[in-house]
Amino acid sequence: MSVEAREARQPWILLSPALTALVLLLFVPLLFIVVYSFWLRSAAGADQAGFYLDNWREALGDAFYRDILLGTLRIAAITTLVCALMGYPAAYFIARSKGNKVLLLLLLMLPFWISYIIRTMSWINILGTSGALNSVLLSLGIVSEPLRMLYNETTVILGLVHFLLPFMVLNVYVSLDGIDTNLEDAANSLGATRWQAFTQVTLPLSLPGLAAGGLLCFVLGAGTYITPLVLGGPRDAMFANLVYEAIITQLNWPLGSALSLMLLAVLGVLVAIYNRYLGMAQLAKGLG
Amino acid sequence: MRGWGWHAITLWTLLVYGFMFLPVGVVVLLSFNASQFGSFPMTGLSGRWFVELWNNDAIMRAFRTSLILGLLTAVISTTLGVLASLALVRYRVPGRNLISTLLIAPILVPEVVLAVALLLFLNFLGLPKSFPLLLAGHVIFTLPFVVLVVQARLVSIKRDVEEAALSLGASPVQTFFEVTLPLMMPAVAAGALFAFTISFDDITGTLFWKPGGVETVPTQIFSMLRNSISPEINALGTVMIVFTVGLPLLGAAVARRLAQRGGG
């Protein structure tokens, strides 16, 4: 074999274990649940293979599923917006601070490393009837009865924001850090106010990072079922909770497949739009 | 000079830091509460919940499971990820962008969907919920993070050093083990640490894949939450915080030392 042919083969040898794992454990299984979603659930024994539209009729036709899907998208959108409003100024501060940027960033990323379930549950310690906030309010005499603040949509969003904010800050920071500060100074010296320089120079240049952070927050937020289980009430189920119910509780795997694919399709459209306009490189930058 | 706008941003940032750290601080504080309820008021400082934790068989079992799962995930995922990253950074691969996108695809697919697909497919192949299924799942969703982290670090290693070794008569295998691998160690360590931490922390996929009776630390905490927050959970939370924060910091320190030794 010639040297060139060997050179050309080598990367594929290196790539083959990872690509094989991805094909066998991700892509084939995804195709498989497409097939499975057309099978028929049988109460006793194995599900019946075939081409039945029953699951899709239920998943797409039932107003119950549609309402929860819309509710999930709304929660994810609010979460993303709050993350952007909280995260952008913080990322801007870190990127423009004269102190130790790496340390500041590392500090903000610390909670990111802390267990998701612990961080989610910790809000019960703060907002619960015998939590920190109620203790303070009671001891100050502001309220006479503990307030019931937990287990509603707001606490679900709060938990999600706490979970996802580091993703937003990191992506915006990467973007802001790459902008030459001379551009802002140039705008200033040409007569722009600070605010004008920011809105007309810095903000537009940082939009790719904001979009990458936004995409991550939205997709991760819309796919969660643990946060609503821990911090939500009985009526705050999100779409992934329906998937969990169908697969784990009801063992209705064909319906669970159809619901999973619905979620994948909705979020996949967003990822595709993002990829079309900004490409995956920006996302990789923020994560790497 | 920076005006009031900057002060407003500074204040806002402080509030954001407070928001991120407040819940964590409360968990740590409550884990030392002497009260038998895992909530306020604080009735005194005590380390008894850590002792109880140590004596709780279910939790210690979950801890061992998480540890083994995390280590195996880190080894496999890092091996796959490092090889793939080498191919992407070191060679001109046709369809590079497509391959990169494929490699980070598990991040873009919602974890619930990934969990359902893997569970149903492997069950169809005759592999029901089991430890191997759990491991396979963890490898797949940690792989993209390893690839991204390792790739970012690999780019900075210059090829000249390898070429020098080769031109001085070292064989390609010798060059890899004596030059490339030592230079790559910080990247490999960072990748492995990432994989371990993500695996150790996962609950979304784990709840789908774990066989009955097997619990990891997060699923154990989750099942204990169903009743109410016991002080033990806060103590476990503190241990987890020390573990998940301490490990990356330790890893960063080790990586820096390795890098220094490699450089000097």
Coordinates of C-alpha atoms in Angstrom, one line a residue:
Chain A
M1 CA 0.0 0.0 0.0
S2 CA 1.3 3.4 -0.9
V3 CA 2.2 6.0 1.8
E4 CA -0.7 8.3 0.6
A5 CA -3.2 5.5 0.8
R6 CA -2.1 4.7 4.4
E7 CA -2.2 8.4 5.3
A8 CA -5.7 8.6 3.9
R9 CA -6.8 5.5 5.9
Q10 CA -5.4 6.4 9.2
P11 CA -8.0 9.0 10.3
W12 CA -10.8 6.6 9.6
I13 CA -9.2 4.0 11.8
L14 CA -9.1 6.6 14.6
L15 CA -12.6 7.7 13.9
S16 CA -14.2 4.3 13.6
P17 CA -14.7 3.4 17.3
A18 CA -16.5 6.7 18.0
L19 CA -18.5 6.7 14.8
T20 CA -19.5 3.0 15.3
A21 CA -20.7 3.7 18.8
L22 CA -22.7 6.7 17.6
V23 CA -24.3 4.8 14.8
L24 CA -25.2 1.8 16.9
L25 CA -26.2 3.6 20.1
L26 CA -27.8 6.8 18.7
F27 CA -28.7 6.9 15.0
V28 CA -30.0 3.3 14.6
P29 CA -32.0 3.6 17.9
L30 CA -33.5 6.8 16.7
L31 CA -34.5 5.2 13.4
F32 CA -35.8 2.2 15.4
I33 CA -38.2 4.4 17.5
V34 CA -39.6 5.8 14.3
V35 CA -40.5 2.3 13.3
Y36 CA -41.7 1.5 16.9
S37 CA -44.0 4.5 16.9
F38 CA -46.1 2.7 14.3
W39 CA -46.4 -0.5 16.3
L40 CA -49.4 -1.3 18.4
R41 CA -49.3 -1.6 22.1
S42 CA -50.7 -4.9 23.4
A43 CA -51.6 -5.1 27.1
A44 CA -50.3 -8.6 27.4
G45 CA -46.9 -9.6 26.1
A46 CA -45.0 -8.1 23.2
D47 CA -46.1 -5.0 21.3
Q48 CA -47.5 -5.8 17.9
A49 CA -45.3 -4.9 15.0
G50 CA -46.9 -3.4 11.9
F51 CA -48.0 0.0 10.5
Y52 CA -50.6 1.5 12.7
L53 CA -51.3 5.2 12.9
D54 CA -53.0 5.0 16.3
N55 CA -50.1 6.4 18.4
W56 CA -49.6 9.3 16.1
R57 CA -53.3 10.0 15.9
E58 CA -53.3 10.2 19.7
A59 CA -50.1 12.2 20.0
L60 CA -50.9 14.8 17.4
G61 CA -54.7 14.9 17.8
D62 CA -55.2 15.0 21.5
A63 CA -55.5 18.5 22.8
F64 CA -54.0 17.3 26.1
Y65 CA -50.6 16.7 24.4
R66 CA -50.8 19.8 22.3
D67 CA -51.4 22.0 25.3
I68 CA -48.5 20.5 27.3
L69 CA -46.2 20.9 24.3
L70 CA -47.2 24.6 24.0
G71 CA -46.8 25.1 27.7
T72 CA -43.3 23.4 27.5
L73 CA -42.2 25.7 24.7
R74 CA -43.5 28.7 26.7
I75 CA -41.6 27.7 29.8
A76 CA -38.4 27.1 27.8
A77 CA -38.8 30.5 26.0
I78 CA -39.3 32.4 29.3
T79 CA -36.4 30.6 30.8
T80 CA -34.2 31.5 27.9
L81 CA -35.2 35.1 28.0
V82 CA -34.5 35.4 31.8
C83 CA -31.1 33.6 31.3
A84 CA -30.3 36.2 28.6
L85 CA -31.3 39.2 30.7
M86 CA -29.4 37.9 33.7
G87 CA -26.5 36.4 31.9
Y88 CA -25.6 39.0 29.3
P89 CA -24.6 41.8 31.7
A90 CA -22.7 39.3 33.9
A91 CA -20.8 38.0 30.9
Y92 CA -20.1 41.6 29.8
F93 CA -18.8 42.4 33.2
I94 CA -16.4 39.4 33.2
A95 CA -15.2 40.1 29.6
R96 CA -14.5 43.8 30.3
S97 CA -13.3 43.6 33.9
K98 CA -9.7 44.5 34.6
G99 CA -9.5 41.8 37.3
N100 CA -8.7 38.1 36.8
K101 CA -11.2 37.1 34.1
V102 CA -10.5 33.4 34.3
L103 CA -11.1 33.4 38.0
L104 CA -14.4 35.3 37.7
L105 CA -15.5 32.9 35.0
L106 CA -14.4 29.8 36.9
L107 CA -16.3 31.1 39.9
L108 CA -19.5 31.5 38.0
M109 CA -19.0 28.1 36.4
L110 CA -18.6 26.4 39.8
P111 CA -22.3 25.8 40.3
F112 CA -22.4 24.3 36.8
W113 CA -20.3 21.5 38.2
I114 CA -22.5 21.0 41.2
S115 CA -25.0 18.2 40.9
Y116 CA -28.1 19.2 39.0
I117 CA -30.4 17.3 41.4
I118 CA -28.8 19.0 44.4
R119 CA -29.1 22.4 42.9
T120 CA -32.8 21.8 42.0
M121 CA -33.7 20.5 45.4
S122 CA -31.8 23.3 47.1
W123 CA -34.6 25.7 46.1
I124 CA -36.9 23.7 48.5
N125 CA -34.6 24.7 51.3
I126 CA -35.0 28.3 50.3
L127 CA -38.6 28.6 49.2
G128 CA -40.3 25.8 51.2
T129 CA -42.7 26.5 54.1
S130 CA -39.8 26.1 56.5
G131 CA -37.2 27.3 54.1
A132 CA -34.7 30.2 54.5
L133 CA -37.0 32.9 53.0
N134 CA -40.0 32.1 55.1
S135 CA -37.8 31.9 58.2
V136 CA -36.5 35.4 57.5
L137 CA -40.0 36.8 56.7
L138 CA -41.5 35.2 59.9
S139 CA -38.7 36.4 62.2
L140 CA -39.0 39.9 60.8
G141 CA -42.7 39.8 61.4
I142 CA -43.5 40.6 57.7
V143 CA -45.7 37.6 57.5
S144 CA -47.5 35.7 60.3
E145 CA -48.0 32.5 58.3
P146 CA -45.4 30.8 56.1
L147 CA -46.0 31.7 52.4
R148 CA -46.5 28.9 50.0
M149 CA -44.1 29.7 47.2
L150 CA -43.1 26.3 45.9
Y151 CA -44.6 23.9 43.4
N152 CA -45.8 26.1 40.7
E153 CA -44.7 27.2 37.2
T154 CA -42.6 30.1 38.6
T155 CA -40.5 27.8 40.7
V156 CA -40.0 25.4 37.7
I157 CA -38.7 28.4 35.7
L158 CA -36.5 29.5 38.6
G159 CA -35.0 26.0 38.9
L160 CA -34.4 25.9 35.1
V161 CA -32.8 29.4 35.1
H162 CA -30.4 28.3 37.9
F163 CA -29.6 25.2 35.9
L164 CA -29.1 26.9 32.6
L165 CA -27.6 30.3 33.3
P166 CA -24.0 29.2 33.2
F167 CA -24.5 27.9 29.6
M168 CA -25.7 31.4 28.6
V169 CA -22.9 33.3 30.4
L170 CA -20.2 31.1 29.0
N171 CA -21.4 31.4 25.4
V172 CA -21.9 35.2 25.6
Y173 CA -18.5 35.6 27.3
V174 CA -16.7 33.7 24.6
S175 CA -18.3 35.9 22.0
L176 CA -17.7 39.2 23.9
D177 CA -14.1 38.2 24.7
G178 CA -13.4 37.9 21.0
I179 CA -14.5 41.4 20.2
D180 CA -11.7 44.0 19.8
T181 CA -12.3 46.7 22.5
N182 CA -10.8 49.2 20.1
L183 CA -13.9 49.0 18.1
E184 CA -16.0 50.5 20.9
D185 CA -13.3 53.2 21.5
A186 CA -13.3 54.0 17.8
A187 CA -17.1 54.4 17.9
N188 CA -16.7 56.7 20.9
S189 CA -14.1 58.8 19.3
L190 CA -16.3 59.2 16.3
G191 CA -18.9 60.8 18.5
A192 CA -21.1 57.8 19.6
T193 CA -22.2 57.7 23.2
R194 CA -21.3 54.7 25.2
W195 CA -24.8 53.3 24.9
Q196 CA -24.8 53.9 21.1
A197 CA -21.4 52.2 20.8
F198 CA -22.7 49.2 22.8
T199 CA -26.0 48.8 20.9
Q200 CA -24.5 49.5 17.4
V201 CA -21.1 47.8 17.7
T202 CA -20.7 45.4 20.6
L203 CA -24.2 43.9 20.8
P204 CA -24.5 43.0 17.2
L205 CA -21.0 41.4 17.3
S206 CA -21.9 39.3 20.3
L207 CA -25.2 38.1 18.9
P208 CA -23.7 34.7 17.7
G209 CA -22.8 33.9 21.3
L210 CA -26.2 35.1 22.6
A211 CA -27.9 32.8 20.0
A212 CA -25.7 29.8 20.9
G213 CA -26.4 30.3 24.6
G214 CA -30.1 30.8 23.8
L215 CA -30.3 27.6 21.8
L216 CA -28.7 25.6 24.5
C217 CA -30.9 27.0 27.2
F218 CA -34.1 26.5 25.1
V219 CA -33.3 22.9 24.0
L220 CA -32.1 21.8 27.4
G221 CA -34.9 23.5 29.2
A222 CA -37.6 22.1 26.9
G223 CA -36.2 18.6 27.3
T224 CA -36.3 18.4 31.1
Y225 CA -38.6 16.4 33.3
I226 CA -36.7 16.3 36.6
T227 CA -37.2 20.0 37.4
P228 CA -41.0 19.9 37.1
L229 CA -41.1 16.7 39.1
V230 CA -39.1 18.3 42.0
L231 CA -40.2 22.0 41.9
G232 CA -43.5 21.8 40.0
G233 CA -47.0 21.1 41.1
P234 CA -49.2 18.3 39.7
R235 CA -50.3 20.5 36.8
D236 CA -46.8 21.7 35.8
A237 CA -45.9 18.6 33.8
M238 CA -43.7 19.4 30.8
F239 CA -43.6 17.4 27.6
A240 CA -40.7 15.2 28.7
N241 CA -42.8 14.2 31.7
L242 CA -45.3 12.7 29.3
V243 CA -42.6 10.7 27.7
Y244 CA -41.4 9.5 31.0
E245 CA -44.9 8.6 32.1
A246 CA -45.6 6.7 28.9
I247 CA -42.3 4.8 28.9
I248 CA -41.6 4.1 32.6
T249 CA -45.0 4.2 34.3
Q250 CA -47.5 3.0 31.7
L251 CA -45.0 0.9 29.7
N252 CA -46.7 2.2 26.5
W253 CA -43.6 2.1 24.4
P254 CA -45.1 2.8 21.0
L255 CA -46.9 5.9 22.3
G256 CA -43.7 6.9 24.2
S257 CA -41.8 6.6 20.9
A258 CA -44.2 8.9 19.1
L259 CA -44.1 11.5 21.8
S260 CA -40.3 11.4 21.9
L261 CA -40.2 11.9 18.2
M262 CA -42.6 14.9 18.5
L263 CA -40.2 16.5 21.0
L264 CA -37.2 15.7 18.8
A265 CA -38.9 17.2 15.7
V266 CA -39.9 20.5 17.4
L267 CA -36.5 21.0 18.9
G268 CA -34.8 19.7 15.8
V269 CA -36.4 22.4 13.7
L270 CA -34.9 25.0 16.1
V271 CA -31.4 23.4 15.9
A272 CA -31.7 23.3 12.1
I273 CA -32.7 26.9 11.8
Y274 CA -29.8 27.8 14.1
N275 CA -27.4 25.6 12.0
R276 CA -28.6 27.2 8.8
Y277 CA -27.8 30.7 9.9
L278 CA -24.9 30.4 12.4
G279 CA -23.4 26.9 12.0
M280 CA -22.4 24.5 14.7
A281 CA -18.9 26.0 15.1
Q282 CA -20.1 28.8 17.4
L283 CA -21.8 26.2 19.6
A284 CA -18.6 24.1 19.8
K285 CA -16.6 27.2 20.7
G286 CA -18.8 27.9 23.8
L287 CA -18.7 24.3 25.0
G288 CA -15.0 23.6 24.3
Chain B
M1 CA -13.6 56.6 33.0
R2 CA -16.4 54.1 33.6
G3 CA -19.6 55.7 34.5
W4 CA -22.8 54.7 36.4
G5 CA -23.6 52.2 33.7
W6 CA -20.6 50.2 34.7
H7 CA -21.6 50.4 38.4
A8 CA -25.0 49.1 37.5
I9 CA -23.5 46.2 35.6
T10 CA -21.2 45.4 38.5
L11 CA -24.1 45.4 40.9
W12 CA -26.1 43.2 38.6
T13 CA -23.3 40.7 38.3
L14 CA -22.9 40.5 42.0
L15 CA -26.6 39.7 42.2
V16 CA -26.2 37.0 39.6
Y17 CA -23.3 35.5 41.5
G18 CA -25.5 35.6 44.7
F19 CA -28.3 33.9 42.8
M20 CA -26.0 31.1 41.7
F21 CA -24.4 30.5 45.1
L22 CA -27.2 31.1 47.5
P23 CA -29.0 27.7 47.1
V24 CA -25.7 25.9 47.3
G25 CA -24.7 27.8 50.5
V26 CA -28.0 26.9 52.1
V27 CA -27.6 23.2 51.4
V28 CA -24.1 23.3 53.0
L29 CA -25.4 25.3 56.0
L30 CA -28.4 23.0 56.6
S31 CA -26.2 19.9 56.4
F32 CA -24.6 21.0 59.6
N33 CA -27.9 21.7 61.3
A34 CA -28.4 19.7 64.5
S35 CA -32.2 19.7 64.1
Q36 CA -33.8 16.4 63.0
F37 CA -35.6 18.2 60.2
G38 CA -33.8 19.1 57.1
S39 CA -35.0 22.7 57.3
F40 CA -34.8 25.9 59.2
P41 CA -34.5 27.0 62.0
M42 CA -30.9 26.0 62.7
T43 CA -30.8 24.5 66.2
G44 CA -27.1 24.1 66.5
L45 CA -24.1 22.8 64.6
S46 CA -23.6 19.1 64.3
G47 CA -21.7 16.6 62.1
R48 CA -24.1 13.8 62.9
W49 CA -25.8 13.7 59.5
F50 CA -22.5 12.9 57.9
V51 CA -22.0 10.0 60.2
E52 CA -25.6 8.8 59.5
L53 CA -24.8 9.2 55.8
W54 CA -21.7 7.0 56.2
N55 CA -23.8 4.4 58.0
N56 CA -26.6 4.5 55.4
D57 CA -26.1 1.3 53.2
A58 CA -28.4 2.4 50.4
I59 CA -26.5 5.7 49.9
M60 CA -23.1 4.1 50.2
R61 CA -24.2 1.5 47.6
A62 CA -25.4 4.2 45.3
F63 CA -22.1 6.0 45.8
R64 CA -20.1 2.9 44.8
T65 CA -22.3 2.4 41.7
S66 CA -21.9 6.0 40.6
L67 CA -18.2 5.8 41.1
I68 CA -17.7 2.6 39.1
L69 CA -20.1 3.9 36.4
G70 CA -18.3 7.3 36.2
L71 CA -14.9 5.7 36.0
L72 CA -15.8 3.2 33.3
T73 CA -17.6 5.9 31.3
A74 CA -14.6 8.2 31.6
V75 CA -12.2 5.5 30.3
I76 CA -14.3 4.4 27.4
S77 CA -15.6 7.8 26.4
T78 CA -12.1 9.4 26.6
T79 CA -10.6 6.6 24.5
L80 CA -13.2 7.0 21.8
G81 CA -13.1 10.8 22.1
V82 CA -9.3 11.2 22.0
L83 CA -8.9 8.9 18.9
A84 CA -11.7 10.8 17.1
S85 CA -10.2 14.2 18.0
L86 CA -6.8 13.1 16.8
A87 CA -8.2 12.2 13.5
L88 CA -10.1 15.5 13.2
V89 CA -7.2 17.7 14.3
R90 CA -4.3 15.9 12.7
Y91 CA -5.6 14.7 9.4
R92 CA -7.4 16.2 6.4
V93 CA -10.6 14.2 6.6
P94 CA -13.1 14.6 3.8
G95 CA -16.5 15.6 5.2
R96 CA -14.9 17.0 8.3
N97 CA -17.8 19.3 9.2
L98 CA -20.3 16.6 8.8
I99 CA -18.2 14.3 11.1
S100 CA -17.8 17.1 13.7
T101 CA -21.6 17.6 13.7
L102 CA -22.2 13.9 14.0
L103 CA -19.9 13.7 16.9
I104 CA -21.7 16.4 18.9
A105 CA -25.1 15.2 17.8
P106 CA -25.8 13.6 21.2
I107 CA -25.8 17.1 22.8
L108 CA -28.4 18.3 20.2
V109 CA -30.8 15.4 20.7
P110 CA -32.8 16.0 23.9
E111 CA -31.5 13.5 26.5
V112 CA -35.0 12.1 27.1
V113 CA -35.3 11.2 23.5
L114 CA -31.8 9.6 23.4
A115 CA -32.7 7.7 26.6
V116 CA -36.0 6.3 25.1
A117 CA -34.4 5.4 21.7
L118 CA -31.4 3.5 23.4
L119 CA -33.7 1.8 25.9
L120 CA -36.2 0.6 23.3
F121 CA -33.6 -0.5 20.7
L122 CA -31.3 -2.4 23.1
N123 CA -34.4 -4.0 24.7
F124 CA -35.5 -5.1 21.2
L125 CA -32.0 -6.6 20.7
G126 CA -32.5 -8.6 23.9
L127 CA -30.6 -6.4 26.3
P128 CA -33.0 -5.1 28.9
K129 CA -32.3 -2.5 31.6
S130 CA -28.9 -3.3 32.9
F131 CA -25.6 -1.9 33.9
P132 CA -24.2 -2.3 30.4
L133 CA -27.1 -0.4 29.0
L134 CA -26.5 2.3 31.6
L135 CA -22.8 2.4 30.7
A136 CA -23.6 2.6 26.9
G137 CA -25.9 5.5 27.5
H138 CA -23.5 7.4 29.6
V139 CA -20.7 6.9 27.0
I140 CA -22.9 8.2 24.2
F141 CA -23.9 11.4 25.9
T142 CA -20.5 12.2 27.4
L143 CA -18.7 11.6 24.1
P144 CA -19.4 15.0 22.6
F145 CA -18.1 16.9 25.6
V146 CA -14.9 14.8 25.5
V147 CA -14.5 15.5 21.8
L148 CA -15.0 19.2 22.2
V149 CA -12.7 19.6 25.2
V150 CA -9.9 17.4 23.8
Q151 CA -10.1 19.0 20.3
A152 CA -9.8 22.5 21.8
R153 CA -6.6 21.4 23.7
L154 CA -5.1 19.3 20.9
V155 CA -5.0 22.2 18.4
S156 CA -2.4 23.9 20.5
I157 CA 0.1 21.1 20.3
K158 CA 2.6 21.8 17.6
R159 CA 3.3 19.1 15.0
D160 CA 6.9 20.3 14.8
V161 CA 7.9 18.4 17.9
E162 CA 6.6 15.1 16.5
E163 CA 8.3 15.8 13.2
A164 CA 11.6 16.5 15.0
A165 CA 11.3 13.1 16.8
L166 CA 10.6 11.3 13.6
S167 CA 13.5 13.0 11.8
L168 CA 15.8 12.0 14.6
G169 CA 15.0 8.4 14.0
A170 CA 12.1 7.6 16.3
S171 CA 9.5 5.2 14.9
P172 CA 5.9 6.5 14.6
V173 CA 4.8 4.3 17.5
Q174 CA 7.7 5.6 19.7
T175 CA 6.9 9.1 18.7
F176 CA 3.3 8.7 19.7
F177 CA 4.1 7.2 23.1
E178 CA 7.1 9.3 24.0
V179 CA 6.2 12.7 22.5
T180 CA 2.6 13.0 21.5
L181 CA 0.9 11.2 24.4
P182 CA 2.8 13.1 27.1
L183 CA 2.0 16.4 25.4
M184 CA -1.6 15.3 25.1
M185 CA -2.0 14.3 28.8
P186 CA -3.6 17.5 29.9
A187 CA -6.2 17.2 27.1
V188 CA -6.8 13.5 28.0
A189 CA -7.2 14.3 31.7
A190 CA -9.5 17.2 31.0
G191 CA -11.7 15.0 28.8
A192 CA -11.8 12.1 31.3
L193 CA -12.7 14.5 34.1
F194 CA -15.5 16.0 32.1
A195 CA -16.9 12.6 31.2
F196 CA -16.7 11.4 34.8
T197 CA -18.4 14.5 36.2
I198 CA -21.2 14.5 33.7
S199 CA -21.7 10.8 34.2
F200 CA -21.6 11.1 38.0
D201 CA -24.2 13.9 37.9
D202 CA -26.6 12.4 35.3
I203 CA -30.2 11.6 36.3
T204 CA -32.3 12.3 33.1
G205 CA -31.1 9.3 31.2
T206 CA -30.2 7.2 34.2
L207 CA -33.8 7.0 35.4
F208 CA -34.7 5.4 32.1
W209 CA -31.8 2.9 31.9
K210 CA -31.1 1.8 35.4
P211 CA -32.3 -1.7 36.3
G212 CA -34.7 -2.1 39.3
G213 CA -32.9 -1.9 42.6
V214 CA -29.8 -0.2 41.2
E215 CA -29.4 3.4 42.2
T216 CA -26.8 6.0 41.4
V217 CA -26.3 9.0 43.8
P218 CA -28.6 11.4 41.9
T219 CA -31.4 8.8 41.5
Q220 CA -31.0 7.9 45.2
I221 CA -31.4 11.6 46.1
F222 CA -34.4 11.8 43.8
S223 CA -36.1 8.9 45.4
M224 CA -35.5 10.3 48.9
L225 CA -36.9 13.6 47.8
R226 CA -40.3 12.0 47.3
N227 CA -41.0 12.2 51.0
S228 CA -39.4 15.4 52.3
I229 CA -35.9 16.8 52.5
S230 CA -34.2 14.9 55.2
P231 CA -31.0 16.3 56.8
E232 CA -29.2 13.4 55.3
I233 CA -29.9 14.7 51.8
N234 CA -28.4 18.0 52.7
A235 CA -25.3 16.2 54.0
L236 CA -25.2 14.1 50.8
G237 CA -25.5 17.3 48.9
T238 CA -22.6 18.8 50.7
V239 CA -20.5 15.7 50.0
M240 CA -21.5 15.9 46.3
I241 CA -20.6 19.6 46.2
V242 CA -17.2 18.9 47.6
F243 CA -16.7 16.0 45.3
T244 CA -17.9 17.6 42.1
V245 CA -16.2 21.0 42.8
G246 CA -13.1 19.6 44.3
L247 CA -12.4 17.1 41.6
P248 CA -12.2 19.5 38.7
L249 CA -10.1 21.9 40.7
L250 CA -7.8 19.0 41.6
G251 CA -7.8 17.9 38.0
A252 CA -7.0 21.5 36.8
A253 CA -4.0 21.6 39.2
V254 CA -2.7 18.2 38.1
A255 CA -3.2 19.2 34.4
R256 CA -1.2 22.4 35.0
R257 CA 1.6 20.5 36.6
L258 CA 1.7 17.9 33.8
A259 CA 1.7 20.8 31.3
Q260 CA 4.6 22.5 33.1
R261 CA 6.6 19.2 33.2
G262 CA 5.8 18.6 29.5
G263 CA 6.8 22.1 28.6
G264 CA 10.0 22.3 30.7

